[in-house]
Coordinates of C-alpha atoms in Angstrom, one line a residue:
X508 CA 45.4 35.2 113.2
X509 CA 46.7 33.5 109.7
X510 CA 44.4 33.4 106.6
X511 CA 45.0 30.5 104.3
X512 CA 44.8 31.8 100.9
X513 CA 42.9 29.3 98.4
X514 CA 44.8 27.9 95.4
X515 CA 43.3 29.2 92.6
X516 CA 43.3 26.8 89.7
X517 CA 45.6 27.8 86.6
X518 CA 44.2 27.5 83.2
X519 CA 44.2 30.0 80.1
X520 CA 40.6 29.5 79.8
X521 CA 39.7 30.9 83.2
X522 CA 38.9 34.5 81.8
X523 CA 37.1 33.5 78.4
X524 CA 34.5 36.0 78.1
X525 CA 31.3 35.9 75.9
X526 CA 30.1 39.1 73.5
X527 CA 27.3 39.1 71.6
X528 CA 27.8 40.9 67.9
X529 CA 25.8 43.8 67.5
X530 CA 22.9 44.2 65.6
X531 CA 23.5 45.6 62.8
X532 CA 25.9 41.9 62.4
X533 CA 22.3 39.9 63.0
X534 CA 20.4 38.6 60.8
X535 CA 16.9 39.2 61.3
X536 CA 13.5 37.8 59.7
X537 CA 14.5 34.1 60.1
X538 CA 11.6 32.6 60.9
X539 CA 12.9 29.8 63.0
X540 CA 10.9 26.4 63.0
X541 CA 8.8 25.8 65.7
X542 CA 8.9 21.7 65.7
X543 CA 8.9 20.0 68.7
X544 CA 12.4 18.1 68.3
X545 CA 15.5 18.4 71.0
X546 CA 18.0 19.5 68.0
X547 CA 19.9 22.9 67.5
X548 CA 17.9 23.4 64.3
X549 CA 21.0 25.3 63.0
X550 CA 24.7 24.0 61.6
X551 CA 27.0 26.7 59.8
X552 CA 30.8 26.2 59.1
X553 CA 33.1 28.6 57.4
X554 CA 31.5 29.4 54.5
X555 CA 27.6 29.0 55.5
X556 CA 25.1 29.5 58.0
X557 CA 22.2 26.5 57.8
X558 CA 18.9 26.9 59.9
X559 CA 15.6 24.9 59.5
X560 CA 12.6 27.3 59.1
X561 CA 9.1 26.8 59.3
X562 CA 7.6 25.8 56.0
X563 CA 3.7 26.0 54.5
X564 CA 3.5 22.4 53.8
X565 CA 6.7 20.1 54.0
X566 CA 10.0 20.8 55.3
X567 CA 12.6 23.6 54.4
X568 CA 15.9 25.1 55.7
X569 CA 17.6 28.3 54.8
X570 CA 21.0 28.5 53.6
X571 CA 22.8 31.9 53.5
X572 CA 26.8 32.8 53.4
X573 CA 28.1 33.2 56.7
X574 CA 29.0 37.3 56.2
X575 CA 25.2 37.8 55.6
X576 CA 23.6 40.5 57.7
X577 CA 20.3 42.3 58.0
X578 CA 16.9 41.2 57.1
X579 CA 16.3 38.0 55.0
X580 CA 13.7 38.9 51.9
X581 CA 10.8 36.8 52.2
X582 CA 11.5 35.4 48.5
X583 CA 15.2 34.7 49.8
X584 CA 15.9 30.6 48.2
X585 CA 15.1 27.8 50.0
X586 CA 16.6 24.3 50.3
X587 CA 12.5 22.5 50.2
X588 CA 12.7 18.9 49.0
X589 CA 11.7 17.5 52.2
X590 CA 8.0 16.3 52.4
X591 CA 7.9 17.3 55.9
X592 CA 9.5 18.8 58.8
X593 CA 13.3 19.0 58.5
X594 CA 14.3 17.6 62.1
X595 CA 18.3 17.9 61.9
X596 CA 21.0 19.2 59.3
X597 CA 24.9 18.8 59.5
X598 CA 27.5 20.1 57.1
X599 CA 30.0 17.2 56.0
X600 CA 33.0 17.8 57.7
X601 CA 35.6 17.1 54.3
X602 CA 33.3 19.2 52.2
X603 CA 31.7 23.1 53.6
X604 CA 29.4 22.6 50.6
X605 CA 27.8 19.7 51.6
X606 CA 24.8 19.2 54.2
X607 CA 22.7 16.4 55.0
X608 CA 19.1 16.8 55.9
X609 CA 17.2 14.8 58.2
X610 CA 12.9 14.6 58.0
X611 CA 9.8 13.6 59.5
X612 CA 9.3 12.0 55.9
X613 CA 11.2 9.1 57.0
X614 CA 14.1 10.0 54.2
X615 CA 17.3 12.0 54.7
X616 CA 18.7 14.3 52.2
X617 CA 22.2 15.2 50.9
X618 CA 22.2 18.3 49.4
X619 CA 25.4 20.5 46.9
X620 CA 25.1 24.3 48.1
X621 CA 27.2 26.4 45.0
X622 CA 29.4 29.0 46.4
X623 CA 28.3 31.8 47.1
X624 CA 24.9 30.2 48.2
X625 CA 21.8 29.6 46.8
X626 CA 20.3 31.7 43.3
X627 CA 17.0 29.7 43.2
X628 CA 14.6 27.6 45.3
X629 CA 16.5 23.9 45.6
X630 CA 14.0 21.1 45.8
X631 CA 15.9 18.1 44.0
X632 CA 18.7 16.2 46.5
X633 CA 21.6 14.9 45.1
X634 CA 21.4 12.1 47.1
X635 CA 18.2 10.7 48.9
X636 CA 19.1 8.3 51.3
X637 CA 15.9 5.5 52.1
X638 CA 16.2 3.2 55.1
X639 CA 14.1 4.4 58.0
X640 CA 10.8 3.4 58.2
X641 CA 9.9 6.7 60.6
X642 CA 10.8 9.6 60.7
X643 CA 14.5 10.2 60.9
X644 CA 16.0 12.8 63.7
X645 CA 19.6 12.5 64.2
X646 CA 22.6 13.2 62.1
X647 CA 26.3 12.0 62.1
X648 CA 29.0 12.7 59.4
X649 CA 32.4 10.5 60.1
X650 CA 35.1 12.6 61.9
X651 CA 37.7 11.3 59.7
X652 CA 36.3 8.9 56.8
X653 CA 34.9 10.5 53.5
X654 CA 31.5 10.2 53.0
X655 CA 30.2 8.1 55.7
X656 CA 26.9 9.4 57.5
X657 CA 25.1 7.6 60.5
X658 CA 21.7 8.5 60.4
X659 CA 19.1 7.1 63.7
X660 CA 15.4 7.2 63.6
X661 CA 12.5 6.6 65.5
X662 CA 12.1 3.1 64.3
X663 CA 15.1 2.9 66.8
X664 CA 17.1 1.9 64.3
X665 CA 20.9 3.0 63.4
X666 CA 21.7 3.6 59.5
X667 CA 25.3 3.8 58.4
X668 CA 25.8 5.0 54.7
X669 CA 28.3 5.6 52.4
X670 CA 27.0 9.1 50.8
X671 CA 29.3 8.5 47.2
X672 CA 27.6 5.6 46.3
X673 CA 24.0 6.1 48.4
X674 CA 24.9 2.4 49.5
X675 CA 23.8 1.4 53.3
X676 CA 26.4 -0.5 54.3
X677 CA 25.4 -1.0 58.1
X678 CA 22.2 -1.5 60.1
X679 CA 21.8 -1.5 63.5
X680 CA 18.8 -3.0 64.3
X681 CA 18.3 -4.5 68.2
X682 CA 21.0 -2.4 69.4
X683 CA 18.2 0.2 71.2
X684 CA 15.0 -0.5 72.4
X685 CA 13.3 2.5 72.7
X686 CA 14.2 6.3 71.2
X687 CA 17.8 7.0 70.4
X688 CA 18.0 10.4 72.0
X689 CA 21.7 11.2 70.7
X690 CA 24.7 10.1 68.9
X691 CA 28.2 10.8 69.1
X692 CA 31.4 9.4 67.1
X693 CA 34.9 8.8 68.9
X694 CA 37.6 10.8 67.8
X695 CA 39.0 8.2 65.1
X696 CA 35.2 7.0 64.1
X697 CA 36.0 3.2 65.5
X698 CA 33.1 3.6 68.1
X699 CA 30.1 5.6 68.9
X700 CA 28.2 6.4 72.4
X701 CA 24.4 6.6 72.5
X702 CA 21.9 7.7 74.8
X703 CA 18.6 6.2 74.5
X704 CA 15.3 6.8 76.1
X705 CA 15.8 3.4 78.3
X706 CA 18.8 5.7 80.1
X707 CA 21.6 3.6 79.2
X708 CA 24.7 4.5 77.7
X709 CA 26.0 2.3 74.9
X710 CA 29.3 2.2 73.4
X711 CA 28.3 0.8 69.7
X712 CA 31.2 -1.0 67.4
X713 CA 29.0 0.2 64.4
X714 CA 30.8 -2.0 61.6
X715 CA 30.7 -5.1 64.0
X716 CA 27.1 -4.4 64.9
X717 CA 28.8 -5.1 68.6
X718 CA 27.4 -3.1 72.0
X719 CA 30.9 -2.8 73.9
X720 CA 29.7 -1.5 76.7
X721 CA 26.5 -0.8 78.3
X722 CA 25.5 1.7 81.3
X723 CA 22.3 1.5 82.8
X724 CA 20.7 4.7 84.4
X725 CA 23.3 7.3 83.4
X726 CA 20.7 10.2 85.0
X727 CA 17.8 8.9 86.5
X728 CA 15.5 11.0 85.4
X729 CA 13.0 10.3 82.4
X730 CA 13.3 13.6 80.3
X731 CA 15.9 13.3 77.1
X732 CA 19.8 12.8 77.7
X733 CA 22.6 14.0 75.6
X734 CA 26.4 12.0 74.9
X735 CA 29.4 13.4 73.1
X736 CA 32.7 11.4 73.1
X737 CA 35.9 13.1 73.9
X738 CA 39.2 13.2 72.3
X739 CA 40.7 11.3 75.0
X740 CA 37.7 8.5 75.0
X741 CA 35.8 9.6 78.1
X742 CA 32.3 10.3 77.5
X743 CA 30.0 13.3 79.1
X744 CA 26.2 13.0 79.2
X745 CA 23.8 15.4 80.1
X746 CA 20.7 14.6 81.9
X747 CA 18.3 15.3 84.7
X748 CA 18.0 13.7 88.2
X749 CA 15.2 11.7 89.5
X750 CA 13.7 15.4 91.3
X751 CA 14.3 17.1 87.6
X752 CA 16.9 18.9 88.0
X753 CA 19.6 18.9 84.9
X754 CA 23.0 17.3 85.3
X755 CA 26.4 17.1 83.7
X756 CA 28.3 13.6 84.3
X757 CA 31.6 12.5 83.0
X758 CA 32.2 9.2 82.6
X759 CA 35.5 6.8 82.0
X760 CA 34.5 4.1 79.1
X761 CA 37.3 1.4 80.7
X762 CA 34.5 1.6 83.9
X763 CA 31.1 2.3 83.2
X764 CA 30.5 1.4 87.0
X765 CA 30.2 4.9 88.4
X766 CA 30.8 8.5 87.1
X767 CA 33.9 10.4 87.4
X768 CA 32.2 12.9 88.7
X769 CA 28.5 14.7 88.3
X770 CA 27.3 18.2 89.0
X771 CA 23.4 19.4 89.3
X772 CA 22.6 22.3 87.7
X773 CA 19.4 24.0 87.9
X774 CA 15.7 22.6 87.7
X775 CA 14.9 24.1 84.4
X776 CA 13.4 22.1 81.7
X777 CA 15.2 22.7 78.3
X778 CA 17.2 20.1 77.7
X779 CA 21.1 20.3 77.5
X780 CA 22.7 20.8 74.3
X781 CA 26.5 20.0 74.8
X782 CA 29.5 21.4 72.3
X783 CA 32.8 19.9 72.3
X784 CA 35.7 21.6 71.6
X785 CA 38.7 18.9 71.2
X786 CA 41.4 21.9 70.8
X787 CA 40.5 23.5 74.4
X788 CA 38.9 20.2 75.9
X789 CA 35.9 23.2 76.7
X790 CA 32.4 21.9 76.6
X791 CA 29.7 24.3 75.9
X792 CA 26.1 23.4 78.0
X793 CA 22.9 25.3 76.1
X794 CA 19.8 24.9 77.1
X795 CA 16.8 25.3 74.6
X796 CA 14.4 28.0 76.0
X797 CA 17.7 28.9 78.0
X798 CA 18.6 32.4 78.0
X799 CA 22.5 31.3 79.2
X800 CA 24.9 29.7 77.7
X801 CA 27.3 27.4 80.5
X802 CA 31.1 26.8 79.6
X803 CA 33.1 24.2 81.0
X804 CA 36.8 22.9 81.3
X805 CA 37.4 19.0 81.3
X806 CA 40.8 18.2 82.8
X807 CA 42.6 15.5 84.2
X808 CA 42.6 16.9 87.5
X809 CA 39.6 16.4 90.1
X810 CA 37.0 17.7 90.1
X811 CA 37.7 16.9 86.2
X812 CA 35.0 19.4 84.8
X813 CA 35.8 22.9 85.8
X814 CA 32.6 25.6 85.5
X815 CA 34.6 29.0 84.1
X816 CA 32.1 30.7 83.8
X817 CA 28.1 31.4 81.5
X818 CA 26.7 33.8 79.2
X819 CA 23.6 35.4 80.0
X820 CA 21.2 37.7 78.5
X821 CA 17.5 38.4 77.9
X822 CA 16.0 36.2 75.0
X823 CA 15.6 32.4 75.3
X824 CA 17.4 30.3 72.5
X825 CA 15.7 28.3 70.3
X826 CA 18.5 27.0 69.1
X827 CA 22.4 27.4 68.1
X828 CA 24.6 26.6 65.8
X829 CA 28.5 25.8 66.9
X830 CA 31.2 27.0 64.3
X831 CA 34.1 24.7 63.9
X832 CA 37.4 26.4 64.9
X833 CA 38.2 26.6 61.1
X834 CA 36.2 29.3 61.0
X835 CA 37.2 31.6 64.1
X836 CA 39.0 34.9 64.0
X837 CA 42.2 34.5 65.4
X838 CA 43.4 37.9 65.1
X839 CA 40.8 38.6 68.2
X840 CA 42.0 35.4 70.3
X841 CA 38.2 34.0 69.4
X842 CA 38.2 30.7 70.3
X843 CA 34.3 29.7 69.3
X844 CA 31.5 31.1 67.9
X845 CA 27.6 30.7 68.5
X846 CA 25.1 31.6 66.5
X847 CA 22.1 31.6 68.5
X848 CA 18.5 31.7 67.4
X849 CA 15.7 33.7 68.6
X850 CA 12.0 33.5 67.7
X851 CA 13.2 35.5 64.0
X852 CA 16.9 36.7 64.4
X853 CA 20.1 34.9 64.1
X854 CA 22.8 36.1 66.7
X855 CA 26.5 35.6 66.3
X856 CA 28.2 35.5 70.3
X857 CA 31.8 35.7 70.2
X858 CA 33.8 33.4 73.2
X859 CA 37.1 35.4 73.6
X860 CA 40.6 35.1 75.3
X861 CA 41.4 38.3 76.5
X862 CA 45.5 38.9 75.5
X863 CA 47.4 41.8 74.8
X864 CA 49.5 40.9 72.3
X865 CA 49.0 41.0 68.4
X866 CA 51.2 38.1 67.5
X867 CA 49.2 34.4 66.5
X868 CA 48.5 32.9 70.3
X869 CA 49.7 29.4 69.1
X870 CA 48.8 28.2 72.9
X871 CA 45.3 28.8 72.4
X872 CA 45.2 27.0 68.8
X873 CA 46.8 23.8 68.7
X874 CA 46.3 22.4 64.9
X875 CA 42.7 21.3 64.5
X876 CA 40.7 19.3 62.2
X877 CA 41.2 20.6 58.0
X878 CA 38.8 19.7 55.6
X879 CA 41.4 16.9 54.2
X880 CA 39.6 13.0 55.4
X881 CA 42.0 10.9 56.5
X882 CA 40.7 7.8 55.0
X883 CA 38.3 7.2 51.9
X884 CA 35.0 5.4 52.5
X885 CA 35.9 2.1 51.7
X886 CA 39.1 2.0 53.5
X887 CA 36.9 2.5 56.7
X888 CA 34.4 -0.4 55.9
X889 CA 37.5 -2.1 55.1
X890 CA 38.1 -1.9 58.9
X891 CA 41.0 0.8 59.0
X892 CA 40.7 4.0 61.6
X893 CA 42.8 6.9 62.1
X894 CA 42.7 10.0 63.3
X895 CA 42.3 13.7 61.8
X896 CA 44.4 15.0 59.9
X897 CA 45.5 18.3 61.4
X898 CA 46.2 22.0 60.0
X899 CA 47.7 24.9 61.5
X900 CA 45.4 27.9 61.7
X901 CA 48.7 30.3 61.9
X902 CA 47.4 33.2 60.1
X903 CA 44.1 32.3 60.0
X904 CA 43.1 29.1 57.9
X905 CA 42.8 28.9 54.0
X906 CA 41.9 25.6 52.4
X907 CA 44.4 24.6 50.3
X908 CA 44.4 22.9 47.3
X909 CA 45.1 19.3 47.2
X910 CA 46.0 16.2 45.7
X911 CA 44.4 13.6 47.5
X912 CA 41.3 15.6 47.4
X913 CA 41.2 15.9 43.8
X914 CA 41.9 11.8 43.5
X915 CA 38.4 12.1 46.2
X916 CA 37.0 13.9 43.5
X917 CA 37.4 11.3 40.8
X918 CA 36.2 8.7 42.7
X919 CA 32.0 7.9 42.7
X920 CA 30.7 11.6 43.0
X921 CA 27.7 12.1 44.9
X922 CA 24.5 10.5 42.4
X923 CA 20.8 11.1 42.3
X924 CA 18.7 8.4 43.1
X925 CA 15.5 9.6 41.8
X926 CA 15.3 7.1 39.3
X927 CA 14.7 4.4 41.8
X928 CA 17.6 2.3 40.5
X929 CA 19.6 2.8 43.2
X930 CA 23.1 3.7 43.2
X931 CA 23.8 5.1 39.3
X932 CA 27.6 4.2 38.6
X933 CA 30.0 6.9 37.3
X934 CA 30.2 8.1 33.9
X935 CA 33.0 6.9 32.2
X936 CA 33.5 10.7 31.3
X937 CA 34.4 11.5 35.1
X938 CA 36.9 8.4 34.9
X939 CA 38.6 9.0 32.4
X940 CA 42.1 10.7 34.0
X941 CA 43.4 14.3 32.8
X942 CA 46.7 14.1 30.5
X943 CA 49.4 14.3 32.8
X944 CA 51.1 17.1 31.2
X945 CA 48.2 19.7 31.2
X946 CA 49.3 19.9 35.2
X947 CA 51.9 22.8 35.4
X948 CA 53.6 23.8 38.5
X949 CA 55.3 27.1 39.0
X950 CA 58.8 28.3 40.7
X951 CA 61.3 30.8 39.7
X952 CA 62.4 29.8 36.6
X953 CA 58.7 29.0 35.2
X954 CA 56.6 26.3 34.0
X955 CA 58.0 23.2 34.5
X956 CA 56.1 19.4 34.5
X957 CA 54.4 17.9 37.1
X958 CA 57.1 16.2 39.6
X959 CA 57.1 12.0 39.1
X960 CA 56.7 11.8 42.5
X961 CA 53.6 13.9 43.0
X962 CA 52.8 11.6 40.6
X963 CA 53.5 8.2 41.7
X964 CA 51.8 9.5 44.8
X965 CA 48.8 9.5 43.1
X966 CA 49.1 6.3 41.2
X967 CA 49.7 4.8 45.1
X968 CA 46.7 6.2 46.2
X969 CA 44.7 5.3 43.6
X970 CA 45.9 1.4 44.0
X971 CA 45.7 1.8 47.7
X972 CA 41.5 3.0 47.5
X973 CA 40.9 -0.2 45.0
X974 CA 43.0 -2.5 47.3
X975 CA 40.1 -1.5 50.4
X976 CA 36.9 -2.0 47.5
X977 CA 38.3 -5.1 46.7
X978 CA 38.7 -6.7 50.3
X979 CA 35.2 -4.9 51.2
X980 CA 33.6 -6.6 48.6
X981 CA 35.1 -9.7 49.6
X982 CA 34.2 -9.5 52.9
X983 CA 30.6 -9.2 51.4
X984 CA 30.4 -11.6 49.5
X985 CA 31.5 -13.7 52.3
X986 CA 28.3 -12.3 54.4
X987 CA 26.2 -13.3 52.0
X988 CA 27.3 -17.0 51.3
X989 CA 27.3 -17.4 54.9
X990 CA 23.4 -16.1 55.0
X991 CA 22.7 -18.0 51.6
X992 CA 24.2 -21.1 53.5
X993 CA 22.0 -21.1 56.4
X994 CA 19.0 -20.3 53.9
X995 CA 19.7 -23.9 52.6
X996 CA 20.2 -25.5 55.8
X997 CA 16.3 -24.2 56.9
X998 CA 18.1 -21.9 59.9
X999 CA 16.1 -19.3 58.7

């Protein structure tokens, strides 16, 4: 009698193990909020760890340095400007000192954290951004474009601002009937996928105002869904079936028609939280009130997700918080990081590749998203897209300093709106250009002056930002002559 062995499916990720840190690592005394909102109430990125707390009266998160440990003093700073519950936060993706706060008070909040973190109580924004006329529960920074932030509320309504200049620049108003349950950007920011509480997928052309493609009943069930796009333009939703138990589908956006593939889970009732990881193609499924965490590989090959294998232990999550790979030790072949929250303790859980060797496992980190946007704000409402702009994280990543994000700097910083005048323009203090010859370079033989073509590559991308404000404009101004045209015809 022959035995036919199985053929065991090869992938580097098949043995990826999950540790939680020890305690002494925690960080204990958080007192995690208790609202009733299907977010991760957590963000953290290489330099800090964000969580929303509960607060005596409006809305509050805690900021603290991502090496904190131990117990958090009840006097420990607050960021507190919110009138109400603080729903979502998410750290800009071009700036680790930069989150946006999202409230029950029907505003969201862009807040400047110093290095270091936070000395004092912070209770003025730098930029309040008003649009929503309830409250506001979902945020999304632009993968690649500088200070663009979608924003979706329960008016059912889609925001799209440009942060510099607190300007809202897109509205999506008839796109959703009902509760926008999640958004998710592509992987260039041309499109977005949403998940509403009608149980259709959409694929949104946000600067068009255009629904590409539409999917009705992605899980049949009636309790909250979840979409992320992935790098290669499929979508994967979470859900639950008509009997309640939770699902994971994949789907192909060039046909909506049916599901590459769907898997049932369990018949718990937490909904699905999904993480992408675009470097591995690994999703990570947690559950609120969970006490597992489920990782997944997406492949070309059928079945097309692959389970590897979940993290389990004996306190439900409240929440997590997803590191971006920037921030993972390579020298341990770490290849993400929670940070999961309990009822008052923050826990960091390590996913590992076990290897043997001490040597940079370039395999397991293909170059990954830096800090650097590939495009500036106005270049994207200009219509332009393109993808990230990738770093190496050989020796572990440093950000380094940079041109183009020094030009960034010089552009309209981030301005106060408290003086209900809207946008405030830039001082012609921060305009005014450094004398070229204060810039000094070093090499072996010295000081010597800044290279011409370091800086005729600025002077290039200085006329290449105001080429995109001036066609933007344009294409304004030609919106609103169209509208004042119809005005005067009595079309509206």
């Amino acid at each position: 009698m022959s035995f036919r062995r199985g053929v065991v499916r090869q992938s580097k990720f098949r043995h990826v193990f999950a540790q939680a840190w020890k305690a002494e690592h925690c960080i204990d005394d958080v007192r995690v909020s208790r609202v009733t909102w299907d977010s991760p109430l957590c963000a953290v990125n290489p330099k800090f760890i964000a969580v929303i707390i509960e607060a005596g009266g409006g809305g509050a998160f805690l900021v603290v340095p991502i090496s904190k440990s131990g117990r958090i003093d009840q006097f420990c700073p607050t960021v507190c400007g919110h009138a109400a519950p603080v729903l979502d936060i998410q750290w800009c993706p071009h700036d680790d000192n930069v989150i946006a706060s999202a409230s029950e008070d029907c505003t969201v909040k862009v807040w400047q954290i110093p290095d270091g973190g936070l000395t004092s109580p912070v209770t003025d924004a730098t930029v309040t951004l008003e649009g929503h006329s309830k409250r506001v529960g979902l945020l999304a920074w632009h993968p690649t474009a500088f200070n663009i932030l979608l924003t979706a509320g329960c008016d059912n309504v889609i925001c799209v601002w440009n942060v510099g200049t607190g300007e809202l620049v897109y509205q999506l108003d008839d796109a959703h009937p009902d509760l926008i349950y999640s958004v998710s950007w592509n992987k260039d920011g041309s499109a977005i996928c949403t998940v509403c509480k009608d149980k259709a997928l959409r694929v949104i052309d946000p600067r068009r105002g255009a629904v590409l493609k539409v999917r009705e009943k992605v899980h049949d069930g009636t309790r909250p869904m979840r979409a992320v796009f992935l790098s290669d333009g499929k979508i994967l939703t979470t859900g639950f079936s008509r009997m309640s138990e939770r699902q994971l589908a994949l789907w192909d956006t060039k046909d909506l028609s049916e599901p590459m593939v769907i898997q049932e889970m369990d018949t718990s009732n937490g909904v699905l939280l999904p993480f992408y990881d675009p470097d591995t193609n690994m999703v990570y499924l947690c559950g609120k009130g969970d006490c597992t965490i489920r990782y997944f590989e997406v492949t070309d090959e059928s079945p097309y997700v692959h389970f590897l294998s979940l993290y389990s232990s004996k306190e439900p999550q409240r929440g997590a918080g997803f590191l971006s790979k920037r921030g993972v030790d390579v020298n341990k072949c770490e290849i993400a990081r929670f940070y999961k929250l309990h009822e008052r303790k923050v826990e960091p859980i390590s996913m590992t590749v076990p290897r043997k060797s001490d040597l940079f496992q370039g395999d397991l980190y293909p170059d990954t998203a830096g800090l650097e946007p590939a495009l500036l704000a106005d270049e994207w409402i200009a219509g332009q897209d393109a993808p990230p702009l990738l770093v190496s994280l050989s020796g572990g990543y440093t950000a380094p300093p940079s041109k183009h994000r020094d030009t960034l700097r010089s552009k309209p910083k981030l301005v106060s709106q408290d003086s209900g005048t809207g946008a405030v323009p830039p001082s012609t203090e921060e305009e005014t250009p450094q004398p070229r010859a204060a810039t000094r370079e070093m090499d072996g033989n010295g000081e010597r002056p800044k290279r011409e073509d370091d800086v005729l590559s600025e002077l290039l991308a200085e006329m290449k930002a105001l080429r995109a404000v001036v066609l933007a404009q344009n294409q304004r101004i030609e919106l609103l002559e169209r509208q004042l045209a119809r005005i005067e015809d009595g079309d509206v």
